[in-house]
PDB file of C-alpha atoms in Angstrom:
ATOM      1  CA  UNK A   9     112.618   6.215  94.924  1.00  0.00           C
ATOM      2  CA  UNK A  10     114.841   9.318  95.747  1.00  0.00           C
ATOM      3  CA  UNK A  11     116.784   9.117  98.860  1.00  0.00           C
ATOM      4  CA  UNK A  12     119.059  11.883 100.004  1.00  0.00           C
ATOM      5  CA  UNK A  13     122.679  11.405 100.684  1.00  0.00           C
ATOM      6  CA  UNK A  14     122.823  13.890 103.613  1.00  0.00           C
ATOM      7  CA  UNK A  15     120.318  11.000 105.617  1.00  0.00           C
ATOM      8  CA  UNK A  16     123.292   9.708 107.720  1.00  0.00           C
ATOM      9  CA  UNK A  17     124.711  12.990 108.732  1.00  0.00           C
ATOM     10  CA  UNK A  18     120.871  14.421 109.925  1.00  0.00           C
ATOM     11  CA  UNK A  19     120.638  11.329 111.561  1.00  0.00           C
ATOM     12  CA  UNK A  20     123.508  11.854 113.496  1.00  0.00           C
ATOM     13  CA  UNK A  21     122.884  15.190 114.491  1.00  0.00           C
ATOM     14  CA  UNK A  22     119.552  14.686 115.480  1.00  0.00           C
ATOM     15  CA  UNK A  23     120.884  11.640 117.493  1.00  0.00           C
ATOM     16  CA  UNK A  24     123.383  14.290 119.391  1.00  0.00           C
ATOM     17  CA  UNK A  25     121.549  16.961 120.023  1.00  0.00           C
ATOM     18  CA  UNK A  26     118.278  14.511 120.971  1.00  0.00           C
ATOM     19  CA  UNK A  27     119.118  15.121 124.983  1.00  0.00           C
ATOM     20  CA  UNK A  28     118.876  19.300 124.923  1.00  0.00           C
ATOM     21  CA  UNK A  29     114.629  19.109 124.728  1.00  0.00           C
ATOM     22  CA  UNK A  30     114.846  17.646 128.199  1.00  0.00           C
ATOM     23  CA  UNK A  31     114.870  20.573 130.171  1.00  0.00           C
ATOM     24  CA  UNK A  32     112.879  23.954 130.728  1.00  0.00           C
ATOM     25  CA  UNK A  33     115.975  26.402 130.351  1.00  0.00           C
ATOM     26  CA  UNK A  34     119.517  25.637 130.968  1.00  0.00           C
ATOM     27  CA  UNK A  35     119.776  23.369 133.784  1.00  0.00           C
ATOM     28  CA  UNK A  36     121.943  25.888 135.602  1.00  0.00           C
ATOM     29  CA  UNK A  37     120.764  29.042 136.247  1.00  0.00           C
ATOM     30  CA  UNK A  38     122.682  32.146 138.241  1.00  0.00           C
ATOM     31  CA  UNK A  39     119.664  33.306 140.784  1.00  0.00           C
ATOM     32  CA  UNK A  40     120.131  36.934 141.036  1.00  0.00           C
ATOM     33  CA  UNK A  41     121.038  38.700 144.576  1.00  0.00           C
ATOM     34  CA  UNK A  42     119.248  40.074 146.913  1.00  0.00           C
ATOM     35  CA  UNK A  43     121.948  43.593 147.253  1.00  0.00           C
ATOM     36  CA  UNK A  44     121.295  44.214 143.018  1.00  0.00           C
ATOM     37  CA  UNK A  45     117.456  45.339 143.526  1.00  0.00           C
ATOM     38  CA  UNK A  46     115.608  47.539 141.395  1.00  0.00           C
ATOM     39  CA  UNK A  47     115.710  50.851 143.116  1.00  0.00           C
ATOM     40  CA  UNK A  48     114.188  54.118 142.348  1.00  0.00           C
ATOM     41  CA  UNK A  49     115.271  56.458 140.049  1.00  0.00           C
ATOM     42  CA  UNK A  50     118.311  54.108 139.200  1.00  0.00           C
ATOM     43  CA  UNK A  51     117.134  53.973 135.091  1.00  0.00           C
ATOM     44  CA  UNK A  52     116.916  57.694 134.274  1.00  0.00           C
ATOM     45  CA  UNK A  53     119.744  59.288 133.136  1.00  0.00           C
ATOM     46  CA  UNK A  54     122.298  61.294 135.595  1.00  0.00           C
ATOM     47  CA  UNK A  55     123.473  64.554 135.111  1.00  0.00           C
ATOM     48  CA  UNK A  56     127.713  64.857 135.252  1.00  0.00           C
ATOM     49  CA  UNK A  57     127.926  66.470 138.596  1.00  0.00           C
ATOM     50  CA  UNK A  58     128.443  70.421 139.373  1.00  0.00           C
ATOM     51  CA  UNK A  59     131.986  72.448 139.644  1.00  0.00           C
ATOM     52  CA  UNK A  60     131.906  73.900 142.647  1.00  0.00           C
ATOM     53  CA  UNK A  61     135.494  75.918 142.298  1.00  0.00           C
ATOM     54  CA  UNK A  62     133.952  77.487 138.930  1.00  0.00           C
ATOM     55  CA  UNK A  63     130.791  78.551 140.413  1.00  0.00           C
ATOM     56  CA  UNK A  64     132.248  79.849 143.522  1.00  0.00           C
ATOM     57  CA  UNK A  65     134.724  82.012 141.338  1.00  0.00           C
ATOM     58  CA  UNK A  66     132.070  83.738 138.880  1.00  0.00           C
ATOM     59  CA  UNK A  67     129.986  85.839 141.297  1.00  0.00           C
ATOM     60  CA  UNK A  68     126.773  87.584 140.037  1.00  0.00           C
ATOM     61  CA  UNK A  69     127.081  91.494 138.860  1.00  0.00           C
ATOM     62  CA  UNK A  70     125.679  93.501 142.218  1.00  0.00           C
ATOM     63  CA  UNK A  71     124.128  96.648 141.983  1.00  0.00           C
ATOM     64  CA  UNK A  72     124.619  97.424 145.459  1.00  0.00           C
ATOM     65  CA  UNK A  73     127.925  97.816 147.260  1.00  0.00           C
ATOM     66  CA  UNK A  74     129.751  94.557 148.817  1.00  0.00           C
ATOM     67  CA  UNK A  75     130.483  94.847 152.415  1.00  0.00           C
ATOM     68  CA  UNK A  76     134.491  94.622 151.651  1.00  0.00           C
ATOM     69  CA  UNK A  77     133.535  98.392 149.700  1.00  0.00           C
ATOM     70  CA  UNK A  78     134.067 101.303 151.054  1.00  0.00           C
ATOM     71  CA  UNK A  79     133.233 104.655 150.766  1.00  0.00           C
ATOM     72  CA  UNK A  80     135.214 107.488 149.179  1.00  0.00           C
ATOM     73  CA  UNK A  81     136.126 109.593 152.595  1.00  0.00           C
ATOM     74  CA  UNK A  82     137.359 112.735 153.105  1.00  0.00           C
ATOM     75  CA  UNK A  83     135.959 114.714 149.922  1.00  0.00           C
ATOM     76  CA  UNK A  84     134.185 118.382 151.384  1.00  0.00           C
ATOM     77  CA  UNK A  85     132.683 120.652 149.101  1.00  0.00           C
ATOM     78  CA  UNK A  86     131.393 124.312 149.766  1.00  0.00           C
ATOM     79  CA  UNK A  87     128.608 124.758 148.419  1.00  0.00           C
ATOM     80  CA  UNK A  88     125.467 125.705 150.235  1.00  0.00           C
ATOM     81  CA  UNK A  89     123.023 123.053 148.824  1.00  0.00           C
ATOM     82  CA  UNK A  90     120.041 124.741 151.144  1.00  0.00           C
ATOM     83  CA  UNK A  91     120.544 127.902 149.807  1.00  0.00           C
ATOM     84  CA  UNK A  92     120.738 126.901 146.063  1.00  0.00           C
ATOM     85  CA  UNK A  93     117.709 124.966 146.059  1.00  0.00           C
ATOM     86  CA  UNK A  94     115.919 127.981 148.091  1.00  0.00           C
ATOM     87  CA  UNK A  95     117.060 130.029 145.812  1.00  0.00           C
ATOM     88  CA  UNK A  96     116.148 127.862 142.470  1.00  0.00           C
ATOM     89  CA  UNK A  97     112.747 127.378 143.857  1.00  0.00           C
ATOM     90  CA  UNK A  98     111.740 131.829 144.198  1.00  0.00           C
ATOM     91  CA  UNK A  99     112.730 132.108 140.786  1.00  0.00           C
ATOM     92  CA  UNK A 100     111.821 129.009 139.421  1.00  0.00           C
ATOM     93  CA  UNK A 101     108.517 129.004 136.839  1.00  0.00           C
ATOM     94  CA  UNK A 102     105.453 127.202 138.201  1.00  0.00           C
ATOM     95  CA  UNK A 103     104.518 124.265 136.766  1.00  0.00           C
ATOM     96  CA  UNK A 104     101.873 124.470 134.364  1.00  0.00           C
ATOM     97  CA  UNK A 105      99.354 122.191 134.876  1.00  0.00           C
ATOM     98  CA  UNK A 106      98.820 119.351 131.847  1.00  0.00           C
ATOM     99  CA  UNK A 107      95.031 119.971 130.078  1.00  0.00           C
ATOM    100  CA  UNK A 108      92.868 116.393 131.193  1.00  0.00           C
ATOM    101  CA  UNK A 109      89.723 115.583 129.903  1.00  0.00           C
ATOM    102  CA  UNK A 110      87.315 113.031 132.132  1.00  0.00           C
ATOM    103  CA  UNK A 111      84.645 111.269 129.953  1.00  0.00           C
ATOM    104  CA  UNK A 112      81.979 111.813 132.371  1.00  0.00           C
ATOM    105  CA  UNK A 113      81.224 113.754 135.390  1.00  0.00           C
ATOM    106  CA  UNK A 114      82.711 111.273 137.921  1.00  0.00           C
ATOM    107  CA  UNK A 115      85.092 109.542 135.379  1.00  0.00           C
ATOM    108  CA  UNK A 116      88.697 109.308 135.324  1.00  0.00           C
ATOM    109  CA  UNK A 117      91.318 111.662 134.122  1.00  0.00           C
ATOM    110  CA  UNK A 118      93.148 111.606 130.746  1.00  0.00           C
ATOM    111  CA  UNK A 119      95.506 113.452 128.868  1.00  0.00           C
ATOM    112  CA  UNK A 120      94.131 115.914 126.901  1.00  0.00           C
ATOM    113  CA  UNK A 121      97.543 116.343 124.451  1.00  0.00           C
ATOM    114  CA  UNK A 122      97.341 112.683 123.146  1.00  0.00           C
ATOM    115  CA  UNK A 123      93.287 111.967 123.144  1.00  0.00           C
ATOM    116  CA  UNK A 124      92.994 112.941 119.486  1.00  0.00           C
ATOM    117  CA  UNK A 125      90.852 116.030 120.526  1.00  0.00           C
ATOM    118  CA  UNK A 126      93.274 118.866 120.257  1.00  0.00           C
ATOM    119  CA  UNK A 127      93.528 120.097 116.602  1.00  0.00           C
ATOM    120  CA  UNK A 128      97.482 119.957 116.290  1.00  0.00           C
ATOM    121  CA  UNK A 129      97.299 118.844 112.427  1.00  0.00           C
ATOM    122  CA  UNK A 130      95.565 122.306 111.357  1.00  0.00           C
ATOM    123  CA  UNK A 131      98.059 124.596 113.124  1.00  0.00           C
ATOM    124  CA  UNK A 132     101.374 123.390 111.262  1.00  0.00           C
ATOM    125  CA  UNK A 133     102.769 124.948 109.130  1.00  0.00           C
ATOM    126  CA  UNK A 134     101.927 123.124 105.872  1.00  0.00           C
ATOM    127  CA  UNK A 135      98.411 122.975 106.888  1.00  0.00           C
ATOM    128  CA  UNK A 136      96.467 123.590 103.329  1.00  0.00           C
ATOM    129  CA  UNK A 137      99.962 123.797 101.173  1.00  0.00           C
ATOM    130  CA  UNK A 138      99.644 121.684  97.695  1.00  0.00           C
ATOM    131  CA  UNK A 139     102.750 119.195  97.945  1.00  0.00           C
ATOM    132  CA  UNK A 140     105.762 119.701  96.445  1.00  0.00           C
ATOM    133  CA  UNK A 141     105.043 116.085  94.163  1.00  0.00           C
ATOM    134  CA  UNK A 142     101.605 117.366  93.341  1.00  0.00           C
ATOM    135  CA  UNK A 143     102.819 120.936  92.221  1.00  0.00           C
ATOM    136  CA  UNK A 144     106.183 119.162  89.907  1.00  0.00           C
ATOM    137  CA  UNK A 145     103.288 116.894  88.604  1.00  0.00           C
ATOM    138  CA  UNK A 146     100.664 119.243  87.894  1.00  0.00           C
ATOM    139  CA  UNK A 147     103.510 121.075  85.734  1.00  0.00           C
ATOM    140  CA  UNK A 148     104.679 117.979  84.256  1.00  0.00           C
ATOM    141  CA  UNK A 149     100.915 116.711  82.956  1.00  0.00           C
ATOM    142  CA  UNK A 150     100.615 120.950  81.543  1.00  0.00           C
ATOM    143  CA  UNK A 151     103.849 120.666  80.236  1.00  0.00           C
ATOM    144  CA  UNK A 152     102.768 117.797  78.552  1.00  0.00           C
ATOM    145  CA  UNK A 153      99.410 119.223  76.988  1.00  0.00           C
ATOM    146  CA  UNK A 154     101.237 121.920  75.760  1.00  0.00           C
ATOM    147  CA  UNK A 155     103.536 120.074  73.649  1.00  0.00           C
ATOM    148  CA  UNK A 156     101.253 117.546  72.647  1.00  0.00           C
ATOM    149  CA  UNK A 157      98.921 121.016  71.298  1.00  0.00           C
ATOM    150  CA  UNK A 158     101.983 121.897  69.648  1.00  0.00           C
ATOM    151  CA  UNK A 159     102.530 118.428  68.140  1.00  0.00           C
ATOM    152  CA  UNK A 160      98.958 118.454  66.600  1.00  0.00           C
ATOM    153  CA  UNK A 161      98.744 121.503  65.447  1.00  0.00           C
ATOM    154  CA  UNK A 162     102.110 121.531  63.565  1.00  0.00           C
ATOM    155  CA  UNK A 163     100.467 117.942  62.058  1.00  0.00           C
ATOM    156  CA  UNK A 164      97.322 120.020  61.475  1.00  0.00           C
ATOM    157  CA  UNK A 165      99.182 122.395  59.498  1.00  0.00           C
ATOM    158  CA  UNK A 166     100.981 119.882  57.306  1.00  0.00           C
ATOM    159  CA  UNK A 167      97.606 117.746  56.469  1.00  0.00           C
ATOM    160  CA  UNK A 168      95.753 121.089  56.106  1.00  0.00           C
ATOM    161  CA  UNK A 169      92.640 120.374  58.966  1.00  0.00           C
ATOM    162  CA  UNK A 170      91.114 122.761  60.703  1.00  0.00           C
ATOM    163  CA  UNK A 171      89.665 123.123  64.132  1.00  0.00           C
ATOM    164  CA  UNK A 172      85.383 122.978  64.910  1.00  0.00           C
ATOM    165  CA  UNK A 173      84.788 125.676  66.598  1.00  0.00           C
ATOM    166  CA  UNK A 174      82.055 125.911  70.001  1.00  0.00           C
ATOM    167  CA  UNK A 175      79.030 126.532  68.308  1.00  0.00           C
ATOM    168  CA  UNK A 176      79.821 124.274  65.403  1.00  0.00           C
ATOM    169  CA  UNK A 177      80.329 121.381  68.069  1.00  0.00           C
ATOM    170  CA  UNK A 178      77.506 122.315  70.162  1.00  0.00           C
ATOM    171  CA  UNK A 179      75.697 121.751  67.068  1.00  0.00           C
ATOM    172  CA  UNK A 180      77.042 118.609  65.896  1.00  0.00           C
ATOM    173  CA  UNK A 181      76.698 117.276  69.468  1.00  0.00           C
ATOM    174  CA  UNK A 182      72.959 118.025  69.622  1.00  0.00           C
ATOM    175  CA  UNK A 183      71.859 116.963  66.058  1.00  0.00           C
ATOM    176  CA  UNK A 184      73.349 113.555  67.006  1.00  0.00           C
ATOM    177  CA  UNK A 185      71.169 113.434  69.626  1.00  0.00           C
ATOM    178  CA  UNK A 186      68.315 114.477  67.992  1.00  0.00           C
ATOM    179  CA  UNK A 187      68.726 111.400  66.005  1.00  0.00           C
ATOM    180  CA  UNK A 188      69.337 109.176  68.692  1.00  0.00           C
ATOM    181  CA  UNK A 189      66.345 110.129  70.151  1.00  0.00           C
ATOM    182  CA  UNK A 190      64.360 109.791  67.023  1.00  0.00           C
ATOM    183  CA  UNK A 191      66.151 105.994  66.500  1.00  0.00           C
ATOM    184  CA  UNK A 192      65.027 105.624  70.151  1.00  0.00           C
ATOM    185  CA  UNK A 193      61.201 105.964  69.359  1.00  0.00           C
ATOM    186  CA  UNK A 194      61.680 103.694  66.310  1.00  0.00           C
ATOM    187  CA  UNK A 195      62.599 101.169  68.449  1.00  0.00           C
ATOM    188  CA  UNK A 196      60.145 101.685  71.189  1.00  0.00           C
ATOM    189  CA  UNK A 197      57.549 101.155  68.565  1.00  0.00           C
ATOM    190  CA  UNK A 198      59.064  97.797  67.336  1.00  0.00           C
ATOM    191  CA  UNK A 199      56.533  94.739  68.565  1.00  0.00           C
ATOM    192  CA  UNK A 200      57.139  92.799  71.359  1.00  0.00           C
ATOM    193  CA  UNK A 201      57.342  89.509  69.332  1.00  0.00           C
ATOM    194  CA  UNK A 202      59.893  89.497  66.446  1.00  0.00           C
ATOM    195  CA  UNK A 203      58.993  86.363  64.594  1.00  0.00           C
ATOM    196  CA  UNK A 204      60.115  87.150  61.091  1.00  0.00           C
ATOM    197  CA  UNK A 205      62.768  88.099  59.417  1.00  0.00           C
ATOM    198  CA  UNK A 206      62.400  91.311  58.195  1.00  0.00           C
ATOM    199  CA  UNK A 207      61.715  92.920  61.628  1.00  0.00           C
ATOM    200  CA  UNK A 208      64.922  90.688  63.157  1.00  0.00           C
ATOM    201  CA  UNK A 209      66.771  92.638  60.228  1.00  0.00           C
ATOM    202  CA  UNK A 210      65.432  96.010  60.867  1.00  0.00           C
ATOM    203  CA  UNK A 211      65.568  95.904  65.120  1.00  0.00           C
ATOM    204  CA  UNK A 212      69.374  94.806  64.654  1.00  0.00           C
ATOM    205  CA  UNK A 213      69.777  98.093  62.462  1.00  0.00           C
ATOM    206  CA  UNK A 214      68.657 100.458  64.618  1.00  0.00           C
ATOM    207  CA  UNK A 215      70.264  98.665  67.416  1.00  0.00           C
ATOM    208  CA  UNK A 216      73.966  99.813  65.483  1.00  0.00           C
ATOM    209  CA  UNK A 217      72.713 102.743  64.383  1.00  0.00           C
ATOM    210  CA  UNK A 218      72.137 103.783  68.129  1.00  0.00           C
ATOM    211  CA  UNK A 219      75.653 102.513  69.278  1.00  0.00           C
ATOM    212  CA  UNK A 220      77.375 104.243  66.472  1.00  0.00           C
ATOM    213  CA  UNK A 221      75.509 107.456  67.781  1.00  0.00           C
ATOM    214  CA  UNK A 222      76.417 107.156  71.528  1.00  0.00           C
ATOM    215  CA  UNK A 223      80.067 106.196  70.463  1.00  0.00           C
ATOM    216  CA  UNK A 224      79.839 109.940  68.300  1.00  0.00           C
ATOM    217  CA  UNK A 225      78.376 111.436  71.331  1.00  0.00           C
ATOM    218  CA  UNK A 226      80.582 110.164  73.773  1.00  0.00           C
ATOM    219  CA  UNK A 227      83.678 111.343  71.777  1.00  0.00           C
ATOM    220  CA  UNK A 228      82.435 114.753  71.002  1.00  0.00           C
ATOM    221  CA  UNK A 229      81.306 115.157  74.561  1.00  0.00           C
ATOM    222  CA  UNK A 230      85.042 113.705  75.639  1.00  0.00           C
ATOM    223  CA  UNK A 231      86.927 115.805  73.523  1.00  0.00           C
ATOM    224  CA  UNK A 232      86.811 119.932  73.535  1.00  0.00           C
ATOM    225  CA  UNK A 233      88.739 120.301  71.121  1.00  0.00           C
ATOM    226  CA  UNK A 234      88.103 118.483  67.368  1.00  0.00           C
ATOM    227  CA  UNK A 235      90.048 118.874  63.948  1.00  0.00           C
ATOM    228  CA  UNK A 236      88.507 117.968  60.777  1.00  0.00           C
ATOM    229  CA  UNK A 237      89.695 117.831  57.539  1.00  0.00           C
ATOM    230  CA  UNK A 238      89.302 120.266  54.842  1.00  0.00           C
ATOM    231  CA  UNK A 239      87.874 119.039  51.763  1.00  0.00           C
TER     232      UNK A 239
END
C-alpha cells in the first residue's frame, strides 16, 4: 500500500496548530472607544478650504461708481441747453406715425411694414428684369443651336441630303397616322381568345408595327427640322 513520506511532517503541523480552533476570534480583542464615533457627514469627501486674501483682492467689475470716486468738479460750459432743445424742437419734423394693422375690430396693433402685406417686392427696381444668368444662358443654348445648324448643314453638304420641307412633313406625319389608325382597327377586331398560333403570330405583328409607327411619329413630331438623303 502507498504511504506518503510527508505523513510525519502533516502530523506535526496539525499537532501545532491543533490549539488555534479553540476560540471564536483572537482571544484579545482592542474594544473600540467611545470619543471615535461615527458622526455625520464625516465619510464624504471635503473640499480644500477657501483663500480668503485672493478673494478679498479680486473685486467684481461695478458699473456704478465706488464711494472712494469722485466726481470731475469744476468743468462749466456755456451753452444754453434750454434754448437748444427749444429751438431743435420748432424746427424739428414731426414724427410720422408707423402704418399698424389690427386683425379685428377690437384686436391688437401690429406693424404694418413687416406683416407681409405691403407689396415691397414689386416696387424694386429689378421687379420683372430677366437675370443676368438667365440672359448669358439663353445666349449660350442659341449660340449653341446655331453652330450645331452650321455643323449639320456643312455635313449635309458633304453627304449630299437635303432638308423636308413643311408640307412634305406635315404629310409624312399624317400618312403615318393614317396607318396607325388603320393597324389600330385591325387589332380591335382581333378575338378576345387567341388560342392558336397563327393569330398569336399575327396580334404580335401588328403590335410592332404600331410601336414602330408611334416611334416615327414621335420623332417627326419632336423634330422640325428633318434631312434625308438623296438617292
Amino acid at each position: 500500500r502507498y504511504i506518503s513520506t510527508f505523513r510525519p511532517s502533516v502530523k506535526r503541523e496539525a499537532e501545532k496548530n491543533k490549539a488555534q480552533w479553540k476560540t471564536m476570534g483572537p482571544a484579545k480583542v482592542e474594544v473600540p472607544s467611545p470619543k471615535n464615533f461615527l458622526q455625520k457627514h464625516s465619510k464624504e469627501p471635503k473640499l480644500p478650504a477657501r483663500k480668503k486674501e485672493q478673494d478679498s483682492k479680486k473685486l467684481p467689475a461695478l458699473s456704478v461708481p465706488r464711494r472712494t470716486d469722485h466726481p470731475v468738479m469744476g468743468v462749466q460750459s456755456e451753452k444754453n441747453f434750454i434754448n437748444t432743445n427749444a429751438v431743435a424742437a420748432i424746427k424739428g419734423l414731426p414724427k410720422k406715425p408707423q402704418p399698424i394693422y389690427v386683425d379685428r375690430r377690437q384686436g391688437d396693433k401690429y406693424l404694418l411694414e413687416t406683416s407681409g402685406l405691403v407689396p415691397k417686392y414689386i416696387k424694386k427696381k429689378d421687379y420683372g428684369v430677366t437675370p443676368k444668368y438667365v440672359t448669358q444662358r439663353n445666349e449660350k443654348m442659341k449660340r449653341a443651336e446655331k453652330e450645331y445648324e452650321a455643323s449639320i448643314l456643312e455635313h449635309l453638304k458633304k453627304r449630299a441630303m437635303k432638308q423636308l420641307s413643311d408640307e412634305e412633313r406635315r404629310s409624312i406625319l399624317q400618312g403615318l397616322k393614317k396607318n396607325w389608325e388603320e393597324l389600330y382597327r385591325e387589332f380591335q377586331r382581333l378575338s378576345v381568345e387567341i388560342d392558336t398560333i397563327p393569330k398569336k403570330l399575327y396580334k404580335e405583328k401588328l403590335e410592332s408595327q404600331m410601336k414602330q409607327l408611334e416611334h416615327d411619329i414621335e420623332v417627326i413630331e419632336k423634330h422640325k427640322v428633318i434631312y434625308i438623303a438623296n438617292e
